């Protein structure tokens, strides 16, 4: 028997036509017409269970091709696409939770999700509690009405990783869903569904698109979780355009190559930063001293371009803002996962509900892009020297 192809090979073949054009042509479409009333009726009866062309909002060849590639990447059952990562998250919360339910959310959740919970879950009578990003102490927070554990691994800004197989076991015992925001790994470096999660959420805006030119979200589920997601997605009118699906699928072909380079450069920059006296810590689970390093090593197959730098106690917010302003190769802006380097100041006091146990100084998040890392280091060196007065003791 033939050996199964390795992941990089499978990713290059996923979601492609079996013959003819190498890429699935872009199908911009709303209406699909049928040969007869019987064929129309037949499709409408079957489309809940099968993926058939029936109406533009339910998908075209272009979106189906991307869904296939994402299912391959995440080793899932089926996938749905959304106009943003945030829309994907909102749909997941609405699909599986109803009035009277309770959801446990990581305190390192992507920040806009917090307002969605405060404004919309509350309004719908759905309770929520934040748990520590490494999931310690979660057992005491589970209630009889807990219907979902929502994780993000590694978490936003500080990259804590919970023991996902342990969380999955807990969720199964309690008969509740385990949903994971898998944007950090973008499906490539970490496989929540194979570690026991039911639902994996991706901001394809980040590394999947990879070129800072498209917004998209995706959700991949196992077989058990599929039906509720598909129905909610259709009821909420969530869909994406064919051109955007084409761009994300094109980005995915070079995902392993780009990710490996982002990681190589980020680790090179992290090494250099750790040798600077202005830097107290560099947060990144791939670094040996990181609190999540052991879990990262066990559950992930690589790293990405994200680093959060914690500055020494002597530096205040204004110093760090000055440093950020003086960087030339790092754009100041939201998102990450494109080809370019980015930076933002980080404030945990406004983006967390639980007290942060690790004492942290002022921080900045870097996205290490595909520029030559030596140029990025030179840029950081120049900015850091402007920060530290020359008279400072060595
Ligand atoms: C960026 C991001 C999102 C949201 O993606 P958008 O496409 O910008 O809405 C969700 N989760 C995580 C972890 C992210 O970093």
mmCIF file of C-alpha atoms and ligand atoms in Angstrom:
data_model
loop_
_atom_site.group_PDB
_atom_site.id
_atom_site.type_symbol
_atom_site.label_atom_id
_atom_site.label_comp_id
_atom_site.label_asym_id
_atom_site.label_seq_id
_atom_site.Cartn_x
_atom_site.Cartn_y
_atom_site.Cartn_z
ATOM 1 C CA UNK A 1 0.000 0.000 0.000
ATOM 2 C CA UNK A 2 1.162 3.557 -0.703
ATOM 3 C CA UNK A 3 2.400 5.570 2.246
ATOM 4 C CA UNK A 4 0.195 8.568 3.087
ATOM 5 C CA UNK A 5 1.700 11.883 1.993
ATOM 6 C CA UNK A 6 3.405 14.056 4.576
ATOM 7 C CA UNK A 7 1.609 17.206 5.842
ATOM 8 C CA UNK A 8 3.383 19.730 3.561
ATOM 9 C CA UNK A 9 2.534 17.647 0.493
ATOM 10 C CA UNK A 10 -1.075 17.229 1.576
ATOM 11 C CA UNK A 11 -1.394 20.972 2.113
ATOM 12 C CA UNK A 12 -0.242 21.612 -1.475
ATOM 13 C CA UNK A 13 -2.816 19.193 -2.862
ATOM 14 C CA UNK A 14 -5.775 20.093 -0.634
ATOM 15 C CA UNK A 15 -8.741 21.937 -2.139
ATOM 16 C CA UNK A 16 -7.495 21.637 -5.728
ATOM 17 C CA UNK A 17 -9.290 20.404 -8.837
ATOM 18 C CA UNK A 18 -8.382 16.819 -9.724
ATOM 19 C CA UNK A 19 -7.469 17.811 -13.257
ATOM 20 C CA UNK A 20 -7.186 20.876 -15.441
ATOM 21 C CA UNK A 21 -6.344 24.182 -13.799
ATOM 22 C CA UNK A 22 -3.882 23.956 -10.926
ATOM 23 C CA UNK A 23 -6.054 26.360 -8.897
ATOM 24 C CA UNK A 24 -9.816 26.332 -8.430
ATOM 25 C CA UNK A 25 -11.159 29.136 -10.630
ATOM 26 C CA UNK A 26 -12.861 32.016 -8.803
ATOM 27 C CA UNK A 27 -16.633 31.473 -8.805
ATOM 28 C CA UNK A 28 -18.427 34.718 -8.010
ATOM 29 C CA UNK A 29 -22.035 33.747 -7.626
ATOM 30 C CA UNK A 30 -25.364 34.275 -5.926
ATOM 31 C CA UNK A 31 -27.983 32.249 -7.799
ATOM 32 C CA UNK A 32 -27.668 28.620 -8.820
ATOM 33 C CA UNK A 33 -30.296 27.425 -11.284
ATOM 34 C CA UNK A 34 -31.729 23.907 -11.498
ATOM 35 C CA UNK A 35 -32.963 21.844 -14.436
ATOM 36 C CA UNK A 36 -36.333 21.092 -12.895
ATOM 37 C CA UNK A 37 -38.485 21.740 -9.850
ATOM 38 C CA UNK A 38 -37.717 18.189 -8.770
ATOM 39 C CA UNK A 39 -33.937 18.817 -8.877
ATOM 40 C CA UNK A 40 -34.423 22.080 -6.934
ATOM 41 C CA UNK A 41 -36.546 20.325 -4.306
ATOM 42 C CA UNK A 42 -34.124 17.418 -4.101
ATOM 43 C CA UNK A 43 -31.133 19.681 -3.445
ATOM 44 C CA UNK A 44 -33.006 21.613 -0.765
ATOM 45 C CA UNK A 45 -33.816 18.358 0.991
ATOM 46 C CA UNK A 46 -30.223 17.146 0.915
ATOM 47 C CA UNK A 47 -28.254 20.328 1.512
ATOM 48 C CA UNK A 48 -28.470 20.153 5.305
ATOM 49 C CA UNK A 49 -26.442 16.954 5.266
ATOM 50 C CA UNK A 50 -24.431 17.244 2.047
ATOM 51 C CA UNK A 51 -22.391 20.057 0.598
ATOM 52 C CA UNK A 52 -24.156 20.830 -2.676
ATOM 53 C CA UNK A 53 -24.255 24.006 -4.753
ATOM 54 C CA UNK A 54 -27.640 25.616 -4.027
ATOM 55 C CA UNK A 55 -27.208 29.299 -3.233
ATOM 56 C CA UNK A 56 -24.230 31.681 -3.121
ATOM 57 C CA UNK A 57 -24.420 32.285 0.638
ATOM 58 C CA UNK A 58 -24.077 28.542 1.269
ATOM 59 C CA UNK A 59 -20.857 28.392 -0.697
ATOM 60 C CA UNK A 60 -19.403 28.179 -4.184
ATOM 61 C CA UNK A 61 -16.586 26.102 -5.701
ATOM 62 C CA UNK A 62 -14.144 28.743 -4.407
ATOM 63 C CA UNK A 63 -15.265 28.617 -0.777
ATOM 64 C CA UNK A 64 -15.694 24.838 -0.855
ATOM 65 C CA UNK A 65 -12.093 24.465 -2.056
ATOM 66 C CA UNK A 66 -10.832 26.554 0.872
ATOM 67 C CA UNK A 67 -13.038 24.625 3.321
ATOM 68 C CA UNK A 68 -11.538 21.363 2.037
ATOM 69 C CA UNK A 69 -8.003 22.668 2.541
ATOM 70 C CA UNK A 70 -8.808 23.817 6.100
ATOM 71 C CA UNK A 71 -10.395 20.468 6.968
ATOM 72 C CA UNK A 72 -7.219 18.774 5.728
ATOM 73 C CA UNK A 73 -5.015 21.179 7.724
ATOM 74 C CA UNK A 74 -6.958 20.766 10.986
ATOM 75 C CA UNK A 75 -7.829 17.076 10.540
ATOM 76 C CA UNK A 76 -11.492 17.991 11.028
ATOM 77 C CA UNK A 77 -14.886 16.922 9.715
ATOM 78 C CA UNK A 78 -16.165 20.088 7.994
ATOM 79 C CA UNK A 79 -15.391 23.826 7.923
ATOM 80 C CA UNK A 80 -17.272 27.115 7.551
ATOM 81 C CA UNK A 81 -15.938 30.529 6.545
ATOM 82 C CA UNK A 82 -16.662 33.979 8.019
ATOM 83 C CA UNK A 83 -15.865 37.557 6.995
ATOM 84 C CA UNK A 84 -13.495 37.970 9.990
ATOM 85 C CA UNK A 85 -11.998 35.908 12.778
ATOM 86 C CA UNK A 86 -14.197 37.837 15.205
ATOM 87 C CA UNK A 87 -17.329 36.802 13.251
ATOM 88 C CA UNK A 88 -16.182 33.175 13.475
ATOM 89 C CA UNK A 89 -15.832 33.450 17.266
ATOM 90 C CA UNK A 90 -19.204 35.214 17.687
ATOM 91 C CA UNK A 91 -20.898 32.526 15.605
ATOM 92 C CA UNK A 92 -19.356 29.731 17.676
ATOM 93 C CA UNK A 93 -20.584 31.296 20.933
ATOM 94 C CA UNK A 94 -24.081 31.798 19.510
ATOM 95 C CA UNK A 95 -24.228 28.358 17.882
ATOM 96 C CA UNK A 96 -23.647 26.279 21.011
ATOM 97 C CA UNK A 97 -24.942 28.416 23.901
ATOM 98 C CA UNK A 98 -28.458 29.380 24.926
ATOM 99 C CA UNK A 99 -30.149 31.268 27.772
ATOM 100 C CA UNK A 100 -29.283 29.733 31.129
ATOM 101 C CA UNK A 101 -25.981 28.234 29.899
ATOM 102 C CA UNK A 102 -22.549 29.065 31.276
ATOM 103 C CA UNK A 103 -19.255 29.285 29.375
ATOM 104 C CA UNK A 104 -15.714 29.271 30.781
ATOM 105 C CA UNK A 105 -13.357 31.555 28.844
ATOM 106 C CA UNK A 106 -9.599 31.893 29.047
ATOM 107 C CA UNK A 107 -8.515 35.214 30.511
ATOM 108 C CA UNK A 108 -5.988 35.428 27.637
ATOM 109 C CA UNK A 109 -8.829 35.517 25.095
ATOM 110 C CA UNK A 110 -8.515 37.730 21.998
ATOM 111 C CA UNK A 111 -9.584 41.027 23.504
ATOM 112 C CA UNK A 112 -12.646 41.964 21.355
ATOM 113 C CA UNK A 113 -14.300 38.724 22.514
ATOM 114 C CA UNK A 114 -14.555 40.235 25.998
ATOM 115 C CA UNK A 115 -16.918 42.947 24.813
ATOM 116 C CA UNK A 116 -18.946 40.443 22.795
ATOM 117 C CA UNK A 117 -19.486 38.482 26.012
ATOM 118 C CA UNK A 118 -20.236 41.551 28.115
ATOM 119 C CA UNK A 119 -22.709 43.050 25.647
ATOM 120 C CA UNK A 120 -24.263 40.074 23.892
ATOM 121 C CA UNK A 121 -23.904 36.916 25.976
ATOM 122 C CA UNK A 122 -25.196 38.867 29.000
ATOM 123 C CA UNK A 123 -28.140 40.207 27.012
ATOM 124 C CA UNK A 124 -29.024 36.645 25.970
ATOM 125 C CA UNK A 125 -28.910 35.343 29.540
ATOM 126 C CA UNK A 126 -25.697 33.355 28.997
ATOM 127 C CA UNK A 127 -23.278 33.453 31.936
ATOM 128 C CA UNK A 128 -19.524 33.501 31.534
ATOM 129 C CA UNK A 129 -16.475 33.243 33.791
ATOM 130 C CA UNK A 130 -12.809 33.787 32.968
ATOM 131 C CA UNK A 131 -10.298 31.130 33.968
ATOM 132 C CA UNK A 132 -6.530 31.474 34.277
ATOM 133 C CA UNK A 133 -4.809 31.161 30.877
ATOM 134 C CA UNK A 134 -2.878 28.065 31.941
ATOM 135 C CA UNK A 135 -6.249 26.578 33.102
ATOM 136 C CA UNK A 136 -5.064 25.967 36.670
ATOM 137 C CA UNK A 137 -8.012 26.069 39.064
ATOM 138 C CA UNK A 138 -10.582 25.480 36.314
ATOM 139 C CA UNK A 139 -12.165 22.483 38.095
ATOM 140 C CA UNK A 140 -13.611 24.774 40.783
ATOM 141 C CA UNK A 141 -15.207 27.022 38.143
ATOM 142 C CA UNK A 142 -17.255 24.375 36.340
ATOM 143 C CA UNK A 143 -20.974 24.655 37.117
ATOM 144 C CA UNK A 144 -23.836 22.285 36.392
ATOM 145 C CA UNK A 145 -24.882 24.589 33.513
ATOM 146 C CA UNK A 146 -21.386 24.939 31.980
ATOM 147 C CA UNK A 147 -21.898 24.082 28.297
ATOM 148 C CA UNK A 148 -18.593 25.187 26.822
ATOM 149 C CA UNK A 149 -14.939 25.617 27.687
ATOM 150 C CA UNK A 150 -13.451 28.229 25.385
ATOM 151 C CA UNK A 151 -9.655 28.178 25.103
ATOM 152 C CA UNK A 152 -7.065 30.071 23.163
ATOM 153 C CA UNK A 153 -3.741 28.298 22.955
ATOM 154 C CA UNK A 154 -1.257 29.895 23.088
ATOM 155 C CA UNK A 155 -3.220 32.822 24.551
ATOM 156 C CA UNK A 156 -3.211 36.365 23.183
ATOM 157 C CA UNK A 157 -0.258 38.595 24.164
ATOM 158 C CA UNK A 158 1.220 36.284 26.833
ATOM 159 C CA UNK A 159 1.046 32.872 25.076
ATOM 160 C CA UNK A 160 0.082 30.611 27.981
ATOM 161 C CA UNK A 161 -0.831 27.095 26.897
ATOM 162 C CA UNK A 162 -3.310 24.964 28.840
ATOM 163 C CA UNK A 163 -2.992 21.189 28.893
ATOM 164 C CA UNK A 164 -5.509 20.755 26.072
ATOM 165 C CA UNK A 165 -5.907 16.967 26.291
ATOM 166 C CA UNK A 166 -6.627 17.492 30.019
ATOM 167 C CA UNK A 167 -9.233 20.162 29.231
ATOM 168 C CA UNK A 168 -10.770 17.878 26.607
ATOM 169 C CA UNK A 169 -11.079 15.087 29.141
ATOM 170 C CA UNK A 170 -12.750 17.471 31.587
ATOM 171 C CA UNK A 171 -15.127 18.756 28.898
ATOM 172 C CA UNK A 172 -16.087 15.212 27.901
ATOM 173 C CA UNK A 173 -16.751 14.179 31.473
ATOM 174 C CA UNK A 174 -18.955 17.226 31.937
ATOM 175 C CA UNK A 175 -20.624 16.750 28.528
ATOM 176 C CA UNK A 176 -19.723 20.237 27.317
ATOM 177 C CA UNK A 177 -18.049 21.583 24.171
ATOM 178 C CA UNK A 178 -14.365 22.446 23.965
ATOM 179 C CA UNK A 179 -13.695 25.305 21.513
ATOM 180 C CA UNK A 180 -10.162 26.543 20.815
ATOM 181 C CA UNK A 181 -8.987 29.692 19.061
ATOM 182 C CA UNK A 182 -6.133 28.228 17.001
ATOM 183 C CA UNK A 183 -5.027 31.446 15.301
ATOM 184 C CA UNK A 184 -1.508 31.455 16.822
ATOM 185 C CA UNK A 185 -0.722 28.142 15.126
ATOM 186 C CA UNK A 186 -3.000 28.855 12.160
ATOM 187 C CA UNK A 187 -3.798 25.153 11.950
ATOM 188 C CA UNK A 188 -0.222 24.281 11.045
ATOM 189 C CA UNK A 189 1.681 24.095 14.337
ATOM 190 C CA UNK A 190 -1.042 22.822 16.670
ATOM 191 C CA UNK A 191 -4.019 20.525 16.048
ATOM 192 C CA UNK A 192 -6.715 21.106 18.692
ATOM 193 C CA UNK A 193 -9.135 18.615 17.107
ATOM 194 C CA UNK A 194 -6.602 15.795 17.307
ATOM 195 C CA UNK A 195 -5.897 16.784 20.944
ATOM 196 C CA UNK A 196 -9.573 16.319 21.824
ATOM 197 C CA UNK A 197 -11.246 19.677 21.087
ATOM 198 C CA UNK A 198 -14.582 19.791 19.246
ATOM 199 C CA UNK A 199 -14.212 23.172 17.546
ATOM 200 C CA UNK A 200 -11.153 24.971 16.157
ATOM 201 C CA UNK A 201 -11.388 28.656 15.267
ATOM 202 C CA UNK A 202 -8.997 30.440 12.920
ATOM 203 C CA UNK A 203 -8.456 34.079 12.053
ATOM 204 C CA UNK A 204 -7.392 33.424 8.447
ATOM 205 C CA UNK A 205 -6.619 37.150 8.299
ATOM 206 C CA UNK A 206 -3.326 36.253 9.988
ATOM 207 C CA UNK A 207 -0.907 33.586 8.709
ATOM 208 C CA UNK A 208 -3.323 31.663 6.462
ATOM 209 C CA UNK A 209 -3.841 34.666 4.193
ATOM 210 C CA UNK A 210 -0.332 35.688 5.134
ATOM 211 C CA UNK A 211 -0.023 38.807 2.996
ATOM 212 C CA UNK A 212 -1.980 41.467 4.944
ATOM 213 C CA UNK A 213 -4.433 41.757 2.057
ATOM 214 C CA UNK A 214 -7.553 39.866 3.165
ATOM 215 C CA UNK A 215 -9.867 39.495 6.176
ATOM 216 C CA UNK A 216 -11.374 36.098 6.983
ATOM 217 C CA UNK A 217 -12.322 33.714 9.755
ATOM 218 C CA UNK A 218 -12.916 29.974 9.721
ATOM 219 C CA UNK A 219 -14.229 27.284 12.033
ATOM 220 C CA UNK A 220 -13.391 23.593 11.660
ATOM 221 C CA UNK A 221 -15.292 21.082 13.796
ATOM 222 C CA UNK A 222 -15.426 17.372 14.487
ATOM 223 C CA UNK A 223 -18.472 15.390 13.327
ATOM 224 C CA UNK A 224 -20.345 15.781 16.633
ATOM 225 C CA UNK A 225 -20.147 19.584 16.642
ATOM 226 C CA UNK A 226 -20.843 20.149 12.957
ATOM 227 C CA UNK A 227 -24.607 20.425 12.689
ATOM 228 C CA UNK A 228 -25.088 23.205 15.262
ATOM 229 C CA UNK A 229 -22.350 25.277 13.663
ATOM 230 C CA UNK A 230 -23.637 24.889 10.128
ATOM 231 C CA UNK A 231 -27.177 25.872 11.093
ATOM 232 C CA UNK A 232 -26.125 28.929 13.112
ATOM 233 C CA UNK A 233 -23.799 30.055 10.315
ATOM 234 C CA UNK A 234 -26.649 29.978 7.809
ATOM 235 C CA UNK A 235 -29.159 31.538 10.204
ATOM 236 C CA UNK A 236 -26.763 34.416 10.897
ATOM 237 C CA UNK A 237 -26.100 34.920 7.179
ATOM 238 C CA UNK A 238 -22.353 34.417 7.515
ATOM 239 C CA UNK A 239 -20.498 33.933 4.239
ATOM 240 C CA UNK A 240 -17.407 35.133 2.364
ATOM 241 C CA UNK A 241 -16.673 36.328 -1.173
ATOM 242 C CA UNK A 242 -15.018 34.059 -3.723
ATOM 243 C CA UNK A 243 -12.099 36.430 -4.324
ATOM 244 C CA UNK A 244 -11.247 36.454 -0.626
ATOM 245 C CA UNK A 245 -11.464 32.659 -0.433
ATOM 246 C CA UNK A 246 -9.100 32.466 -3.412
ATOM 247 C CA UNK A 247 -6.585 34.751 -1.659
ATOM 248 C CA UNK A 248 -6.583 32.704 1.547
ATOM 249 C CA UNK A 249 -6.184 29.437 -0.359
ATOM 250 C CA UNK A 250 -3.285 30.952 -2.320
ATOM 251 C CA UNK A 251 -1.693 32.086 0.954
ATOM 252 C CA UNK A 252 -1.996 28.586 2.393
ATOM 253 C CA UNK A 253 0.217 27.053 -0.288
ATOM 254 C CA UNK A 254 3.263 28.792 1.203
ATOM 255 C CA UNK A 255 2.148 28.584 4.862
ATOM 256 C CA UNK A 256 4.758 26.031 6.049
ATOM 257 C CA UNK A 257 7.571 27.895 4.316
ATOM 258 C CA UNK A 258 6.570 31.306 5.658
ATOM 259 C CA UNK A 259 5.906 30.034 9.161
ATOM 260 C CA UNK A 260 9.316 28.373 9.388
ATOM 261 C CA UNK A 261 11.034 31.616 8.388
ATOM 262 C CA UNK A 262 8.928 33.747 10.778
ATOM 263 C CA UNK A 263 9.913 31.360 13.589
ATOM 264 C CA UNK A 264 13.617 31.284 12.672
ATOM 265 C CA UNK A 265 13.778 35.072 12.595
ATOM 266 C CA UNK A 266 11.698 35.505 15.764
ATOM 267 C CA UNK A 267 13.966 33.149 17.718
ATOM 268 C CA UNK A 268 17.026 34.974 16.424
ATOM 269 C CA UNK A 269 15.534 38.335 17.506
ATOM 270 C CA UNK A 270 14.435 36.863 20.880
ATOM 271 C CA UNK A 271 17.970 35.607 21.539
ATOM 272 C CA UNK A 272 19.351 39.030 20.816
ATOM 273 C CA UNK A 273 16.731 40.793 22.965
ATOM 274 C CA UNK A 274 17.468 38.491 25.914
ATOM 275 C CA UNK A 275 21.058 39.749 25.880
ATOM 276 C CA UNK A 276 19.928 43.360 26.398
ATOM 277 C CA UNK A 277 19.768 44.869 29.867
ATOM 278 C CA UNK A 278 16.655 46.885 28.944
ATOM 279 C CA UNK A 279 14.751 43.612 28.490
ATOM 280 C CA UNK A 280 13.479 41.683 31.522
ATOM 281 C CA UNK A 281 11.764 38.846 29.666
ATOM 282 C CA UNK A 282 10.704 37.732 26.234
ATOM 283 C CA UNK A 283 7.394 35.843 26.172
ATOM 284 C CA UNK A 284 7.212 33.064 23.553
ATOM 285 C CA UNK A 285 6.400 29.412 24.318
ATOM 286 C CA UNK A 286 9.230 28.218 22.063
ATOM 287 C CA UNK A 287 11.826 29.786 24.402
ATOM 288 C CA UNK A 288 13.229 27.345 26.984
ATOM 289 C CA UNK A 289 12.489 29.573 30.028
ATOM 290 C CA UNK A 290 8.839 30.153 29.104
ATOM 291 C CA UNK A 291 6.239 28.760 31.571
ATOM 292 C CA UNK A 292 4.440 26.994 28.685
ATOM 293 C CA UNK A 293 7.579 25.618 27.055
ATOM 294 C CA UNK A 294 7.026 22.003 28.135
ATOM 295 C CA UNK A 295 3.451 21.937 26.796
ATOM 296 C CA UNK A 296 4.528 23.734 23.614
ATOM 297 C CA UNK A 297 7.216 21.104 23.089
ATOM 298 C CA UNK A 298 4.729 18.297 23.645
ATOM 299 C CA UNK A 299 1.809 19.661 21.591
ATOM 300 C CA UNK A 300 3.225 22.030 18.926
ATOM 301 C CA UNK A 301 5.381 21.349 15.896
ATOM 302 C CA UNK A 302 6.922 24.818 15.650
ATOM 303 C CA UNK A 303 6.706 28.521 16.438
ATOM 304 C CA UNK A 304 5.586 31.686 14.654
ATOM 305 C CA UNK A 305 6.749 35.301 14.486
ATOM 306 C CA UNK A 306 5.138 36.603 17.698
ATOM 307 C CA UNK A 307 7.179 37.817 20.664
ATOM 308 C CA UNK A 308 6.080 39.917 23.608
ATOM 309 C CA UNK A 309 8.893 41.879 25.212
ATOM 310 C CA UNK A 310 8.752 42.838 28.883
ATOM 311 C CA UNK A 311 11.031 45.752 29.691
ATOM 312 C CA UNK A 312 13.031 46.182 32.895
ATOM 313 C CA UNK A 313 11.258 47.845 35.792
ATOM 314 C CA UNK A 314 13.065 51.162 35.326
ATOM 315 C CA UNK A 315 11.202 51.843 32.064
ATOM 316 C CA UNK A 316 7.755 53.391 32.075
ATOM 317 C CA UNK A 317 4.993 53.482 29.510
ATOM 318 C CA UNK A 318 6.213 56.753 27.998
ATOM 319 C CA UNK A 319 9.719 55.304 27.457
ATOM 320 C CA UNK A 320 8.333 52.299 25.639
ATOM 321 C CA UNK A 321 6.053 54.439 23.505
ATOM 322 C CA UNK A 322 9.061 56.542 22.562
ATOM 323 C CA UNK A 323 10.941 53.382 21.633
ATOM 324 C CA UNK A 324 8.070 52.158 19.474
ATOM 325 C CA UNK A 325 7.816 55.519 17.734
ATOM 326 C CA UNK A 326 11.504 55.399 16.850
ATOM 327 C CA UNK A 327 11.379 51.957 15.155
ATOM 328 C CA UNK A 328 11.554 52.187 11.378
ATOM 329 C CA UNK A 329 10.908 48.627 10.184
ATOM 330 C CA UNK A 330 8.068 47.784 12.601
ATOM 331 C CA UNK A 331 4.685 49.215 11.630
ATOM 332 C CA UNK A 332 2.433 50.270 14.514
ATOM 333 C CA UNK A 333 -0.763 48.394 13.884
ATOM 334 C CA UNK A 334 -3.236 45.655 14.741
ATOM 335 C CA UNK A 335 -3.158 42.121 13.387
ATOM 336 C CA UNK A 336 -0.097 40.029 12.506
ATOM 337 C CA UNK A 337 0.757 37.067 10.310
ATOM 338 C CA UNK A 338 1.457 39.087 7.184
ATOM 339 C CA UNK A 339 4.899 39.333 5.607
ATOM 340 C CA UNK A 340 5.793 42.497 7.524
ATOM 341 C CA UNK A 341 7.001 43.314 11.013
ATOM 342 C CA UNK A 342 4.634 45.029 13.443
ATOM 343 C CA UNK A 343 4.656 46.382 16.980
ATOM 344 C CA UNK A 344 2.084 47.551 19.539
ATOM 345 C CA UNK A 345 2.327 48.519 23.211
ATOM 346 C CA UNK A 346 0.643 45.981 25.498
ATOM 347 C CA UNK A 347 -1.338 46.786 28.640
ATOM 348 C CA UNK A 348 -2.613 43.808 30.564
ATOM 349 C CA UNK A 349 -4.418 45.910 33.186
ATOM 350 C CA UNK A 350 -7.151 46.760 30.678
ATOM 351 C CA UNK A 351 -7.290 43.440 28.832
ATOM 352 C CA UNK A 352 -7.559 40.932 31.691
ATOM 353 C CA UNK A 353 -10.176 40.194 34.346
ATOM 354 C CA UNK A 354 -8.049 38.147 36.747
ATOM 355 C CA UNK A 355 -5.050 39.556 38.601
ATOM 356 C CA UNK A 356 -1.851 38.683 36.730
ATOM 357 C CA UNK A 357 0.255 36.524 39.014
ATOM 358 C CA UNK A 358 3.525 37.016 37.129
ATOM 359 C CA UNK A 359 4.671 40.577 37.947
ATOM 360 C CA UNK A 360 5.087 42.245 34.572
ATOM 361 C CA UNK A 361 6.727 45.498 33.534
ATOM 362 C CA UNK A 362 5.719 47.563 30.526
ATOM 363 C CA UNK A 363 5.416 45.382 27.445
ATOM 364 C CA UNK A 364 5.360 45.553 23.661
ATOM 365 C CA UNK A 365 4.266 42.872 21.215
ATOM 366 C CA UNK A 366 6.408 42.316 18.158
ATOM 367 C CA UNK A 367 5.442 40.461 15.022
ATOM 368 C CA UNK A 368 8.659 39.412 13.321
ATOM 369 C CA UNK A 369 8.048 39.557 9.591
ATOM 370 C CA UNK A 370 10.021 38.227 6.644
ATOM 371 C CA UNK A 371 12.549 41.077 6.511
ATOM 372 C CA UNK A 372 16.190 40.107 7.092
ATOM 373 C CA UNK A 373 16.350 39.549 10.883
ATOM 374 C CA UNK A 374 19.696 41.365 11.072
ATOM 375 C CA UNK A 375 17.982 44.519 9.786
ATOM 376 C CA UNK A 376 15.254 44.094 12.409
ATOM 377 C CA UNK A 377 17.889 43.701 15.128
ATOM 378 C CA UNK A 378 19.712 46.818 13.925
ATOM 379 C CA UNK A 379 16.412 48.711 14.047
ATOM 380 C CA UNK A 380 15.704 47.475 17.601
ATOM 381 C CA UNK A 381 19.269 48.247 18.669
ATOM 382 C CA UNK A 382 18.985 51.807 17.413
ATOM 383 C CA UNK A 383 15.646 52.303 19.199
ATOM 384 C CA UNK A 384 16.867 50.724 22.459
ATOM 385 C CA UNK A 385 20.004 52.873 22.522
ATOM 386 C CA UNK A 386 17.828 55.954 22.213
ATOM 387 C CA UNK A 387 15.886 54.644 25.213
ATOM 388 C CA UNK A 388 18.856 54.058 27.514
ATOM 389 C CA UNK A 389 20.915 57.049 28.511
ATOM 390 C CA UNK A 390 24.610 56.477 27.677
ATOM 391 C CA UNK A 391 25.536 57.270 31.279
ATOM 392 C CA UNK A 392 23.684 54.217 32.589
ATOM 393 C CA UNK A 393 25.863 51.730 34.431
ATOM 394 C CA UNK A 394 26.541 48.566 32.458
HETATM 395 C C1 LIG B 1 -6.780 38.598 15.107
HETATM 396 C C2 LIG B 1 -7.374 37.551 15.938
HETATM 397 C C3 LIG B 1 -8.736 37.259 15.846
HETATM 398 C C4 LIG B 1 -9.699 38.041 15.004
HETATM 399 O O1 LIG B 1 -9.421 38.022 13.641
HETATM 400 P P1 LIG B 1 -10.026 39.172 12.684
HETATM 401 O O2 LIG B 1 -10.004 38.542 11.354
HETATM 402 O O3 LIG B 1 -9.088 40.332 12.841
HETATM 403 O O4 LIG B 1 -11.396 39.479 13.186
HETATM 404 C C5 LIG B 1 -9.223 36.226 16.628
HETATM 405 N N1 LIG B 1 -8.427 35.528 17.454
HETATM 406 C C6 LIG B 1 -7.120 35.801 17.582
HETATM 407 C C7 LIG B 1 -6.292 35.012 18.527
HETATM 408 C C8 LIG B 1 -6.545 36.826 16.833
HETATM 409 O O5 LIG B 1 -5.269 37.108 16.989
#
